[in-house]
PDB file of N, CA and C and ligand atoms in Angstrom:
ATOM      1  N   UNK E  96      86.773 126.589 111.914  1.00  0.00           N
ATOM      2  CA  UNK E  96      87.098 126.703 113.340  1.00  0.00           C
ATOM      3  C   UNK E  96      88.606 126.583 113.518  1.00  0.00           C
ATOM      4  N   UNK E  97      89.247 127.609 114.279  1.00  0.00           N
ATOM      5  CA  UNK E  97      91.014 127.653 114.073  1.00  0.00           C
ATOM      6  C   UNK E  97      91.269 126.515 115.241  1.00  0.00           C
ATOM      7  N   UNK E  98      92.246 125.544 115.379  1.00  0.00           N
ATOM      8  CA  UNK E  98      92.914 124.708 116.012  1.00  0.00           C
ATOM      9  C   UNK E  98      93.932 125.562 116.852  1.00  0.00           C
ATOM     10  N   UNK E  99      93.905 125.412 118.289  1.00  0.00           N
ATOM     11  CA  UNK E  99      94.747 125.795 118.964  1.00  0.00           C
ATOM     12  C   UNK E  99      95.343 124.892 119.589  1.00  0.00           C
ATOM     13  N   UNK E 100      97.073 124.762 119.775  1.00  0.00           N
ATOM     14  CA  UNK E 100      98.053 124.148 120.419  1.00  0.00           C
ATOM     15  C   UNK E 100      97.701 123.724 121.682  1.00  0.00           C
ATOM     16  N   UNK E 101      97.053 122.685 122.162  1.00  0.00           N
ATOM     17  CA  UNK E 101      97.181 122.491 123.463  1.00  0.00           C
ATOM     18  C   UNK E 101      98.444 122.785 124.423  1.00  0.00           C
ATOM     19  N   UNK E 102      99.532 122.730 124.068  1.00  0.00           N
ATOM     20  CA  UNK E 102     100.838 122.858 124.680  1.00  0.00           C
ATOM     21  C   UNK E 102     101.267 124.410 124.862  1.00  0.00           C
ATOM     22  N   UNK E 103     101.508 124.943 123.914  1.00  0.00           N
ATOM     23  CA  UNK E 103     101.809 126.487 123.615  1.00  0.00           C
ATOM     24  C   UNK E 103     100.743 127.627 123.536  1.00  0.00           C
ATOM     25  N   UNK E 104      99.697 127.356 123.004  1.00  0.00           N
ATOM     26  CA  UNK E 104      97.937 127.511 122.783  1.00  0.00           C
ATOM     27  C   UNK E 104      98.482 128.712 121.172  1.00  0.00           C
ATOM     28  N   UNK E 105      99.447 128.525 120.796  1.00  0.00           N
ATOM     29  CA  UNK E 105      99.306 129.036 119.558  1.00  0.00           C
ATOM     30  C   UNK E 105      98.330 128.853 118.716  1.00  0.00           C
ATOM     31  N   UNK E 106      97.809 129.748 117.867  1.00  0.00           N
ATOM     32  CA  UNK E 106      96.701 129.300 116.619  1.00  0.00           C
ATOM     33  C   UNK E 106      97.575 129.399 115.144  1.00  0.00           C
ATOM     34  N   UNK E 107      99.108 128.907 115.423  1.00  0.00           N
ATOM     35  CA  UNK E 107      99.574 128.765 114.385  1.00  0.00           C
ATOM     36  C   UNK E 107      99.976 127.306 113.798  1.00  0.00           C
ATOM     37  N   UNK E 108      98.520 126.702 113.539  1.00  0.00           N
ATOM     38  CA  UNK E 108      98.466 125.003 113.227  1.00  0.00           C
ATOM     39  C   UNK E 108      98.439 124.327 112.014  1.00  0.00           C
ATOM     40  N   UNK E 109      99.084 123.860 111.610  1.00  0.00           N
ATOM     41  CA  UNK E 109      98.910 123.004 110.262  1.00  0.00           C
ATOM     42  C   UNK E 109      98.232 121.906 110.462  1.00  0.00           C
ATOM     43  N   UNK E 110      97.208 121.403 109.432  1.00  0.00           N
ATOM     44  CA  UNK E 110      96.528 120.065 109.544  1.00  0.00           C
ATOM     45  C   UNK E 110      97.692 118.896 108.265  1.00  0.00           C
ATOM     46  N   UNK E 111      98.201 118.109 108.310  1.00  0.00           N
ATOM     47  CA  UNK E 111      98.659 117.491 107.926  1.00  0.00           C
ATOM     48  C   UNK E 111      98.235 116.016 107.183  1.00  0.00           C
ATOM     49  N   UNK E 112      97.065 115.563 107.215  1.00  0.00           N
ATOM     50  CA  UNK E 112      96.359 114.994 106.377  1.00  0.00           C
ATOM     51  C   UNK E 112      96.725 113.420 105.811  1.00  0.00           C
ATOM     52  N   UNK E 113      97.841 113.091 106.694  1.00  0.00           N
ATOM     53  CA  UNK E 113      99.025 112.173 106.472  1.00  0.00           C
ATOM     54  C   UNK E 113      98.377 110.582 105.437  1.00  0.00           C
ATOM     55  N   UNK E 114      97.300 110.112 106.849  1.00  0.00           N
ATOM     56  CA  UNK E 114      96.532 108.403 106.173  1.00  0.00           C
ATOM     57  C   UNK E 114      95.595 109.409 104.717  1.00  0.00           C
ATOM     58  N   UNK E 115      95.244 110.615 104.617  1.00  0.00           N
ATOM     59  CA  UNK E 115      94.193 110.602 103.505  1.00  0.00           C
ATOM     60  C   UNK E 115      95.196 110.783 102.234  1.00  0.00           C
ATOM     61  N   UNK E 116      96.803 111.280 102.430  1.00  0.00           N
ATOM     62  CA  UNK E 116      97.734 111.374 101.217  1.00  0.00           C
ATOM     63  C   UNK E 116      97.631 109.734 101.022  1.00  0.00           C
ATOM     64  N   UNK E 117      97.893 109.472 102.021  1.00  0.00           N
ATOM     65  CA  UNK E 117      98.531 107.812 101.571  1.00  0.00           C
ATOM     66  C   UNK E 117      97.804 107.043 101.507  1.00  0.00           C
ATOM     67  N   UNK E 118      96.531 106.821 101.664  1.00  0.00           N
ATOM     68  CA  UNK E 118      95.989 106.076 101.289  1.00  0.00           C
ATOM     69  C   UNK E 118      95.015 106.245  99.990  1.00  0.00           C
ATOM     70  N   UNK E 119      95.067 107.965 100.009  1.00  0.00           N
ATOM     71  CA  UNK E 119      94.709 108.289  98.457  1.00  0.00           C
ATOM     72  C   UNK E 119      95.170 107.862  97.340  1.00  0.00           C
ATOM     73  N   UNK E 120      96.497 107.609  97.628  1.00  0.00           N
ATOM     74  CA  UNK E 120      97.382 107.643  96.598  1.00  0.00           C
ATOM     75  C   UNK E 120      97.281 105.954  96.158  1.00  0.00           C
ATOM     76  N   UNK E 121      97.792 105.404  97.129  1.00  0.00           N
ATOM     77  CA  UNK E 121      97.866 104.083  97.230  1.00  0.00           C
ATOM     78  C   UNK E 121      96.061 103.341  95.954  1.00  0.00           C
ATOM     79  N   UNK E 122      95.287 103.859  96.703  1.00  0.00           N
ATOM     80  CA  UNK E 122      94.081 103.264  96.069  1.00  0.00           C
ATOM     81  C   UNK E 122      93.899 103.791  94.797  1.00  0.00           C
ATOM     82  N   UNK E 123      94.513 105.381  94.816  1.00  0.00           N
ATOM     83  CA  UNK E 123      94.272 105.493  93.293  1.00  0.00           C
ATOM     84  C   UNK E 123      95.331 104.793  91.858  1.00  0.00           C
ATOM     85  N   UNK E 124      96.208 104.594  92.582  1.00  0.00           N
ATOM     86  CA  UNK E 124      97.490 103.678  91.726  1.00  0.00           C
ATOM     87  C   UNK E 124      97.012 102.738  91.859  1.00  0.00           C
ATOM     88  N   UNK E 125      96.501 101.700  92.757  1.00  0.00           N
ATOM     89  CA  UNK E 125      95.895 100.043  92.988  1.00  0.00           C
ATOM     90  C   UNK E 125      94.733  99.946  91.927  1.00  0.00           C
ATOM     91  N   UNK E 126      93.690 100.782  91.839  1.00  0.00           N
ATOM     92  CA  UNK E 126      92.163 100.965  91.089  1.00  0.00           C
ATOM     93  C   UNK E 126      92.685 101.317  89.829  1.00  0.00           C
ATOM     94  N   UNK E 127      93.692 102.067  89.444  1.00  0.00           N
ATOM     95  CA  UNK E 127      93.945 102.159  88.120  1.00  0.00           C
ATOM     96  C   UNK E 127      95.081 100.829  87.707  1.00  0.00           C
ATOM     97  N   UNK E 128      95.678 100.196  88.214  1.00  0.00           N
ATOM     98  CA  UNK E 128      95.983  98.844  87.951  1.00  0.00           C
ATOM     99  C   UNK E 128      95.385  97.816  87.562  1.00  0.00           C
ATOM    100  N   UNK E 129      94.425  97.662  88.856  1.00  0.00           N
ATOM    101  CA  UNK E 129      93.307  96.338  88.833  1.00  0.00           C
ATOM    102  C   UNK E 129      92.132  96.589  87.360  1.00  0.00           C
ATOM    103  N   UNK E 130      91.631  98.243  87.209  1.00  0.00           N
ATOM    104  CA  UNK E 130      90.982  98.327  85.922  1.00  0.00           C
ATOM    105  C   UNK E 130      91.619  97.915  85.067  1.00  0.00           C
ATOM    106  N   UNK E 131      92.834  98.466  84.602  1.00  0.00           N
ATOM    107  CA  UNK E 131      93.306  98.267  83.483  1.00  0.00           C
ATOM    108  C   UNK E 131      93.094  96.950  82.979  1.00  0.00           C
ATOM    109  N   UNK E 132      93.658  95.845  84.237  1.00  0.00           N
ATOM    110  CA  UNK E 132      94.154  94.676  83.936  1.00  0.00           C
ATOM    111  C   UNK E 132      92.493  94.043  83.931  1.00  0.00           C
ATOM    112  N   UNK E 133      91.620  94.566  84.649  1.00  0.00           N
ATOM    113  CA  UNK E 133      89.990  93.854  84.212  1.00  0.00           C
ATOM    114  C   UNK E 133      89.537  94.308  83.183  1.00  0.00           C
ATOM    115  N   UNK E 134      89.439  95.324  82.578  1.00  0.00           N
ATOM    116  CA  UNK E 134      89.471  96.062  81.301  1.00  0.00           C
ATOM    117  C   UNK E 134      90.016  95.305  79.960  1.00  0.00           C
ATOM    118  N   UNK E 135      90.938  94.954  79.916  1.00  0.00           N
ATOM    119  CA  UNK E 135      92.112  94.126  79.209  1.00  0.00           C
ATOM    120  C   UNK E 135      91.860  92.676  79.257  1.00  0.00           C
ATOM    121  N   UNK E 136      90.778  91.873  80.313  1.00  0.00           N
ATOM    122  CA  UNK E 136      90.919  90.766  80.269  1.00  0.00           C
ATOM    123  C   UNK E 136      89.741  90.855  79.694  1.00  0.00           C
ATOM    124  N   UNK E 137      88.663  91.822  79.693  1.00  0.00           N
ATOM    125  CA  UNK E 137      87.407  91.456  79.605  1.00  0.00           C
ATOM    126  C   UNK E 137      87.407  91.830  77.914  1.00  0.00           C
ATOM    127  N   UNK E 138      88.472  92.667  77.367  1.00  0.00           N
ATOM    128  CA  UNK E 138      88.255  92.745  76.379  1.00  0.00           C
ATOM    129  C   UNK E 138      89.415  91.735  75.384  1.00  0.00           C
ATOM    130  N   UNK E 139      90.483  91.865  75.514  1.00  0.00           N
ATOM    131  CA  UNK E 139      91.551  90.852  74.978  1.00  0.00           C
ATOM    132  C   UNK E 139      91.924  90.867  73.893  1.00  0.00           C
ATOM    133  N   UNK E 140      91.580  92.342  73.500  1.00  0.00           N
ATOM    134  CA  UNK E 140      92.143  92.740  71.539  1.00  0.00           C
ATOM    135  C   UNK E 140      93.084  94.052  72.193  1.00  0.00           C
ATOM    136  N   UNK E 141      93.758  94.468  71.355  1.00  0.00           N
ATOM    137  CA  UNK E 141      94.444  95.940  71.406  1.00  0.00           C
ATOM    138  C   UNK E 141      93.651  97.090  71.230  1.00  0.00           C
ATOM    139  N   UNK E 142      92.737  96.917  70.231  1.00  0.00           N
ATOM    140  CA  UNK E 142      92.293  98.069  70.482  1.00  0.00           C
ATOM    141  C   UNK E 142      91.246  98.164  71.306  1.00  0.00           C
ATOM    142  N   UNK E 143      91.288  97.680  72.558  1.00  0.00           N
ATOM    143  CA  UNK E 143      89.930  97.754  73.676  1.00  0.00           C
ATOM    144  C   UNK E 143      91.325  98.459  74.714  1.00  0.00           C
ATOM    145  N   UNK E 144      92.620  98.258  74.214  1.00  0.00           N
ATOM    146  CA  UNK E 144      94.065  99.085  75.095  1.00  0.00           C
ATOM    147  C   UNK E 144      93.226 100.601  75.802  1.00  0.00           C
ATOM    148  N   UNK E 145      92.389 101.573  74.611  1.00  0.00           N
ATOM    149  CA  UNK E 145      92.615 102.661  75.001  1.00  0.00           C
ATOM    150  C   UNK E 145      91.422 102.494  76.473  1.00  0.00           C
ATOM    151  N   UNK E 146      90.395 102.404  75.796  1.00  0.00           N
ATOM    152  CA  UNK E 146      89.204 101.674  76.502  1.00  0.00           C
ATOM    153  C   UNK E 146      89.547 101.141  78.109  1.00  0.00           C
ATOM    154  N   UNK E 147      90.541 100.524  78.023  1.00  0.00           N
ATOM    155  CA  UNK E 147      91.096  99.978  79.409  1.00  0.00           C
ATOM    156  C   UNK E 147      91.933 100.460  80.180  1.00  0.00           C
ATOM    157  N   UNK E 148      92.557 101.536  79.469  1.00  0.00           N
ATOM    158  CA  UNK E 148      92.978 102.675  79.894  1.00  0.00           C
ATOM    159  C   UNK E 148      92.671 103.555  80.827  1.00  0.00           C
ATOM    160  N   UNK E 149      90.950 103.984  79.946  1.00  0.00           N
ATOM    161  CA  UNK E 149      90.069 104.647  80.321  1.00  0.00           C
ATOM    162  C   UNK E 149      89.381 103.985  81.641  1.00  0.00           C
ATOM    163  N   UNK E 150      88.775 103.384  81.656  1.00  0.00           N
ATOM    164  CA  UNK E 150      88.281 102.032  82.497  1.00  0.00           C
ATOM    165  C   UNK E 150      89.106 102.486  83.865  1.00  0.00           C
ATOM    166  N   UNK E 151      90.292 101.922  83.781  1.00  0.00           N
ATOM    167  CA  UNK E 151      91.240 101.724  84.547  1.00  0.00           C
ATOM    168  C   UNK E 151      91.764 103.133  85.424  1.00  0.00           C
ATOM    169  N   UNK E 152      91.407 104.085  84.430  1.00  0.00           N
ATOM    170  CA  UNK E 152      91.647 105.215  85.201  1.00  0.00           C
ATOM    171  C   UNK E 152      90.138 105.833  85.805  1.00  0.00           C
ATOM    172  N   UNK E 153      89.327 105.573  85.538  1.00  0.00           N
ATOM    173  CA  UNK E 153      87.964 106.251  86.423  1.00  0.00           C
ATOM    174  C   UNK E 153      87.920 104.831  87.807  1.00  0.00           C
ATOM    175  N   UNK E 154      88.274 103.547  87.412  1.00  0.00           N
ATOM    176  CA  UNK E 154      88.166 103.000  88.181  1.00  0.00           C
ATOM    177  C   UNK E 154      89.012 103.540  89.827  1.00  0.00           C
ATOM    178  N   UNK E 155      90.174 103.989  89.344  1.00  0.00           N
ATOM    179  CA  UNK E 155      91.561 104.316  90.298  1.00  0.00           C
ATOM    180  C   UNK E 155      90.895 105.454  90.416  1.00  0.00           C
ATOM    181  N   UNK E 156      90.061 106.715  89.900  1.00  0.00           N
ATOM    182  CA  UNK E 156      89.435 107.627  90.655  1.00  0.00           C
ATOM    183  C   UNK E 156      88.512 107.710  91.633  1.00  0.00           C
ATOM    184  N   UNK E 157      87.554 106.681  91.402  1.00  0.00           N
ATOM    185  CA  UNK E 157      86.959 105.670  92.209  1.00  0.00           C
ATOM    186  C   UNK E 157      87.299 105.362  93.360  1.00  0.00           C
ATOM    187  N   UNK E 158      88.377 104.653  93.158  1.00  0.00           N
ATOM    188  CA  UNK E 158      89.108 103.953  94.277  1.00  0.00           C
ATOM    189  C   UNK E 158      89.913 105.036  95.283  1.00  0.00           C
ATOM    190  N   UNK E 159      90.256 105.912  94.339  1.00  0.00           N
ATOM    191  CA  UNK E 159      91.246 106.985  94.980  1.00  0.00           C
ATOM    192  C   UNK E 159      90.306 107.887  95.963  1.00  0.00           C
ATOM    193  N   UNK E 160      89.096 108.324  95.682  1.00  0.00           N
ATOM    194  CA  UNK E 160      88.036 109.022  96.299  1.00  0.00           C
ATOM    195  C   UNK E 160      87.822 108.418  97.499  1.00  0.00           C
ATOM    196  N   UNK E 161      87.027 106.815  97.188  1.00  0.00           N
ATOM    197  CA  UNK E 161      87.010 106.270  98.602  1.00  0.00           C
ATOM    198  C   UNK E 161      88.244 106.232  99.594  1.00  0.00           C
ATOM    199  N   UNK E 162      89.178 106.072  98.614  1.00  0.00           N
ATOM    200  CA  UNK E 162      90.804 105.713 100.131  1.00  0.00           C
ATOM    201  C   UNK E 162      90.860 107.438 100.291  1.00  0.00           C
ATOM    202  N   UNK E 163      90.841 107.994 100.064  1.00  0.00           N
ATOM    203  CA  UNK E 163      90.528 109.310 100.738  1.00  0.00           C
ATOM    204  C   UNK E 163      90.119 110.060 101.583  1.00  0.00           C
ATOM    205  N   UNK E 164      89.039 109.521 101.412  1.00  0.00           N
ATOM    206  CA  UNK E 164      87.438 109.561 102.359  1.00  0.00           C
ATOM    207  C   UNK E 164      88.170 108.687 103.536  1.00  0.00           C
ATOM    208  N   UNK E 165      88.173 107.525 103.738  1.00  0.00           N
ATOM    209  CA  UNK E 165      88.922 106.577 104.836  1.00  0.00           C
ATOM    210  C   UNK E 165      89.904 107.552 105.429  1.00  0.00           C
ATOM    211  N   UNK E 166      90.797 107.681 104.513  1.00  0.00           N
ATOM    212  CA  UNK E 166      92.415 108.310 105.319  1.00  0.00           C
ATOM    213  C   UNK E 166      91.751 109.534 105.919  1.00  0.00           C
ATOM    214  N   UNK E 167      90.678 110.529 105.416  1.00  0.00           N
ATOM    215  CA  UNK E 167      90.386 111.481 106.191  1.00  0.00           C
ATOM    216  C   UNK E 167      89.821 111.100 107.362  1.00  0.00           C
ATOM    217  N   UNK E 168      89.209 110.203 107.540  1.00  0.00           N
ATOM    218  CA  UNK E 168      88.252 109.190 108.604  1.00  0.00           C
ATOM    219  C   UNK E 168      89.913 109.230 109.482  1.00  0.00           C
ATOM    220  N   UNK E 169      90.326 108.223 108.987  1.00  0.00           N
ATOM    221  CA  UNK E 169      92.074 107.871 110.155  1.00  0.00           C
ATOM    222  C   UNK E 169      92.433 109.202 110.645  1.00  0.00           C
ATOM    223  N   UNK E 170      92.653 109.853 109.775  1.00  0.00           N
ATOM    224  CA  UNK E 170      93.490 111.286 110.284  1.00  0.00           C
ATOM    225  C   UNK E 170      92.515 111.781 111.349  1.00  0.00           C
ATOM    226  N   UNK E 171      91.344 111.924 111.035  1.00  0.00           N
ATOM    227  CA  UNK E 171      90.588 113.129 112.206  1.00  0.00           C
ATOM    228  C   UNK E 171      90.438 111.747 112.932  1.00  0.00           C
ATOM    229  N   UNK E 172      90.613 110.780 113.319  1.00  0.00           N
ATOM    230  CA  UNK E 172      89.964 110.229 114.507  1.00  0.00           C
ATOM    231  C   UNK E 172      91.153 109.150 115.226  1.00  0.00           C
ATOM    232  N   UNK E 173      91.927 108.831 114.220  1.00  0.00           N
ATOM    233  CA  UNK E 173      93.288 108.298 114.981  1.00  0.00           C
ATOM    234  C   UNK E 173      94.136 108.410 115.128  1.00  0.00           C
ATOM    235  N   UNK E 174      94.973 109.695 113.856  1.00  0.00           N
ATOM    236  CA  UNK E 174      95.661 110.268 113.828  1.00  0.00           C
ATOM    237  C   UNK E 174      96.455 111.199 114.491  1.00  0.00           C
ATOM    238  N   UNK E 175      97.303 111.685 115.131  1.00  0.00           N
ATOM    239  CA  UNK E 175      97.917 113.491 115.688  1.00  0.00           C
ATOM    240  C   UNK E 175      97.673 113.801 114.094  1.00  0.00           C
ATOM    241  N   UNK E 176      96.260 114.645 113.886  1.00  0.00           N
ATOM    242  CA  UNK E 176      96.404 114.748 112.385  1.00  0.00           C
ATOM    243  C   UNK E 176      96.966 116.629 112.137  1.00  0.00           C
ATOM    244  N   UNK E 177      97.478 117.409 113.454  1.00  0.00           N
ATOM    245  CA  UNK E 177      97.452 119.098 113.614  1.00  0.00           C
ATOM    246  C   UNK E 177      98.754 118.804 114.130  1.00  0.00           C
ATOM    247  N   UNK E 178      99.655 119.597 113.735  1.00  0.00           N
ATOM    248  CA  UNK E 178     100.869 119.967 113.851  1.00  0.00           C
ATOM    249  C   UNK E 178     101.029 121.551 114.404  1.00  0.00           C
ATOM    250  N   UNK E 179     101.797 121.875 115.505  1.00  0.00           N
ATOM    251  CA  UNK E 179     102.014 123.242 115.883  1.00  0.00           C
ATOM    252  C   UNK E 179     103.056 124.047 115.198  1.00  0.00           C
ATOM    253  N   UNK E 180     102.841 124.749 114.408  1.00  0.00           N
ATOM    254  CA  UNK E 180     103.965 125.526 113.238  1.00  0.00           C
ATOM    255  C   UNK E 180     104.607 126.573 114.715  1.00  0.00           C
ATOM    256  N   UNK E 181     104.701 126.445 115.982  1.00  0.00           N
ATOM    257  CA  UNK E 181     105.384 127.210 116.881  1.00  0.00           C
ATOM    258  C   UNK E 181     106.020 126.319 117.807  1.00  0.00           C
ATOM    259  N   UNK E 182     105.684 125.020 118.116  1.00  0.00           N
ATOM    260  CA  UNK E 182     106.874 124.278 119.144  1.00  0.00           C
ATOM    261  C   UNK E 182     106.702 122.851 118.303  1.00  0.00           C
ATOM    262  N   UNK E 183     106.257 122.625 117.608  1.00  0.00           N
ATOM    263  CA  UNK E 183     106.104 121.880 116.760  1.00  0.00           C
ATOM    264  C   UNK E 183     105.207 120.390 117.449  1.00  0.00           C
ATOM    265  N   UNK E 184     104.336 120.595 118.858  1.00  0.00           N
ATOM    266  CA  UNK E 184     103.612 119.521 118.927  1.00  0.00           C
ATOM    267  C   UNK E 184     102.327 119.019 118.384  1.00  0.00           C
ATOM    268  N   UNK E 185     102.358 117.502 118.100  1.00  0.00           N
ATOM    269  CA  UNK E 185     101.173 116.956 117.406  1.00  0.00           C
ATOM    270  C   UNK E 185     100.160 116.762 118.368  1.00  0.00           C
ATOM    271  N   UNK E 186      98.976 116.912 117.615  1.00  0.00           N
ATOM    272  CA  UNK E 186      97.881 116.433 118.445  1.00  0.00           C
ATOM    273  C   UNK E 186      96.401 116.410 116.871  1.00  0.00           C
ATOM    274  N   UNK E 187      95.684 115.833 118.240  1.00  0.00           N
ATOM    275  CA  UNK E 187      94.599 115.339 117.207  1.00  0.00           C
ATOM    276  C   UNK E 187      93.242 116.353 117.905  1.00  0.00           C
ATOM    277  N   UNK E 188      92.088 116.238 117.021  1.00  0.00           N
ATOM    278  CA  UNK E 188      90.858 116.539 117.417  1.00  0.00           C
ATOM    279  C   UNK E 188      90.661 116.440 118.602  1.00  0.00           C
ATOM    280  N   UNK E 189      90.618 115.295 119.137  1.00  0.00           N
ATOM    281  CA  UNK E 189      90.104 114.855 120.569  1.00  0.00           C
ATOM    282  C   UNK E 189      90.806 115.505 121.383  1.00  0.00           C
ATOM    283  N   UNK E 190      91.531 115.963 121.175  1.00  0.00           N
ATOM    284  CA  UNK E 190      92.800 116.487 122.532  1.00  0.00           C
ATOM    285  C   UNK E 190      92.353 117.749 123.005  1.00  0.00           C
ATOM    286  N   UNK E 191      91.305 118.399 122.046  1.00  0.00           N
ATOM    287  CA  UNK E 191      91.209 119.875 122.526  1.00  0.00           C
ATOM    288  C   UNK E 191      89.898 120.111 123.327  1.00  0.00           C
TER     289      UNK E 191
HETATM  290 ZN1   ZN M 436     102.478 124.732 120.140  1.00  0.00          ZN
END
């Protein structure tokens, strides 16, 4: 369904996606931290390193999926998550 500018009524709109970058990101760097370091405690030799690695990174995919899912939640519902690529005003879902 194309987004039109409430202001200008252009249908030349970008969705901008802002809380699902950042909070994607954020959870997937946090989840691959916190694995590693639970990974590493639970095992406590070197070679459980790669293992916790591993761990640590499906965990942060994990994590990164859900903060995703959320930030898309923020953006479409609290966000100005549509940008007008013609006068450049924000607005959100609800506005239209
Ligand atoms: Zn506009």
């Amino acid at each position: 369904m194309p987004h039109i500018c409430p202001r200008c009524h252009s249908n030349l709109v970008a969705k901008r996606n802002l809380a699902r970058k950042a909070v994607g990101t954020i959870g997937a760097v946090s989840g691959v931290v916190g694995g590693v370091v639970a990974c590493a405690q639970d095992g406590g030799e070197s070679d459980n390193l790669a293992a916790a690695v591993i761990g640590g990174m499906a965990a942060g995919l994990a994590v990164g999926i859900a903060g995703a899912r959320l930030g898309e939640f923020v953006d479409q519902n609290l966000l100005d998550n549509y940008q007008c690529l013609r006068c450049g005003y924000l607005f959100s879902d609800g506005c239209i």
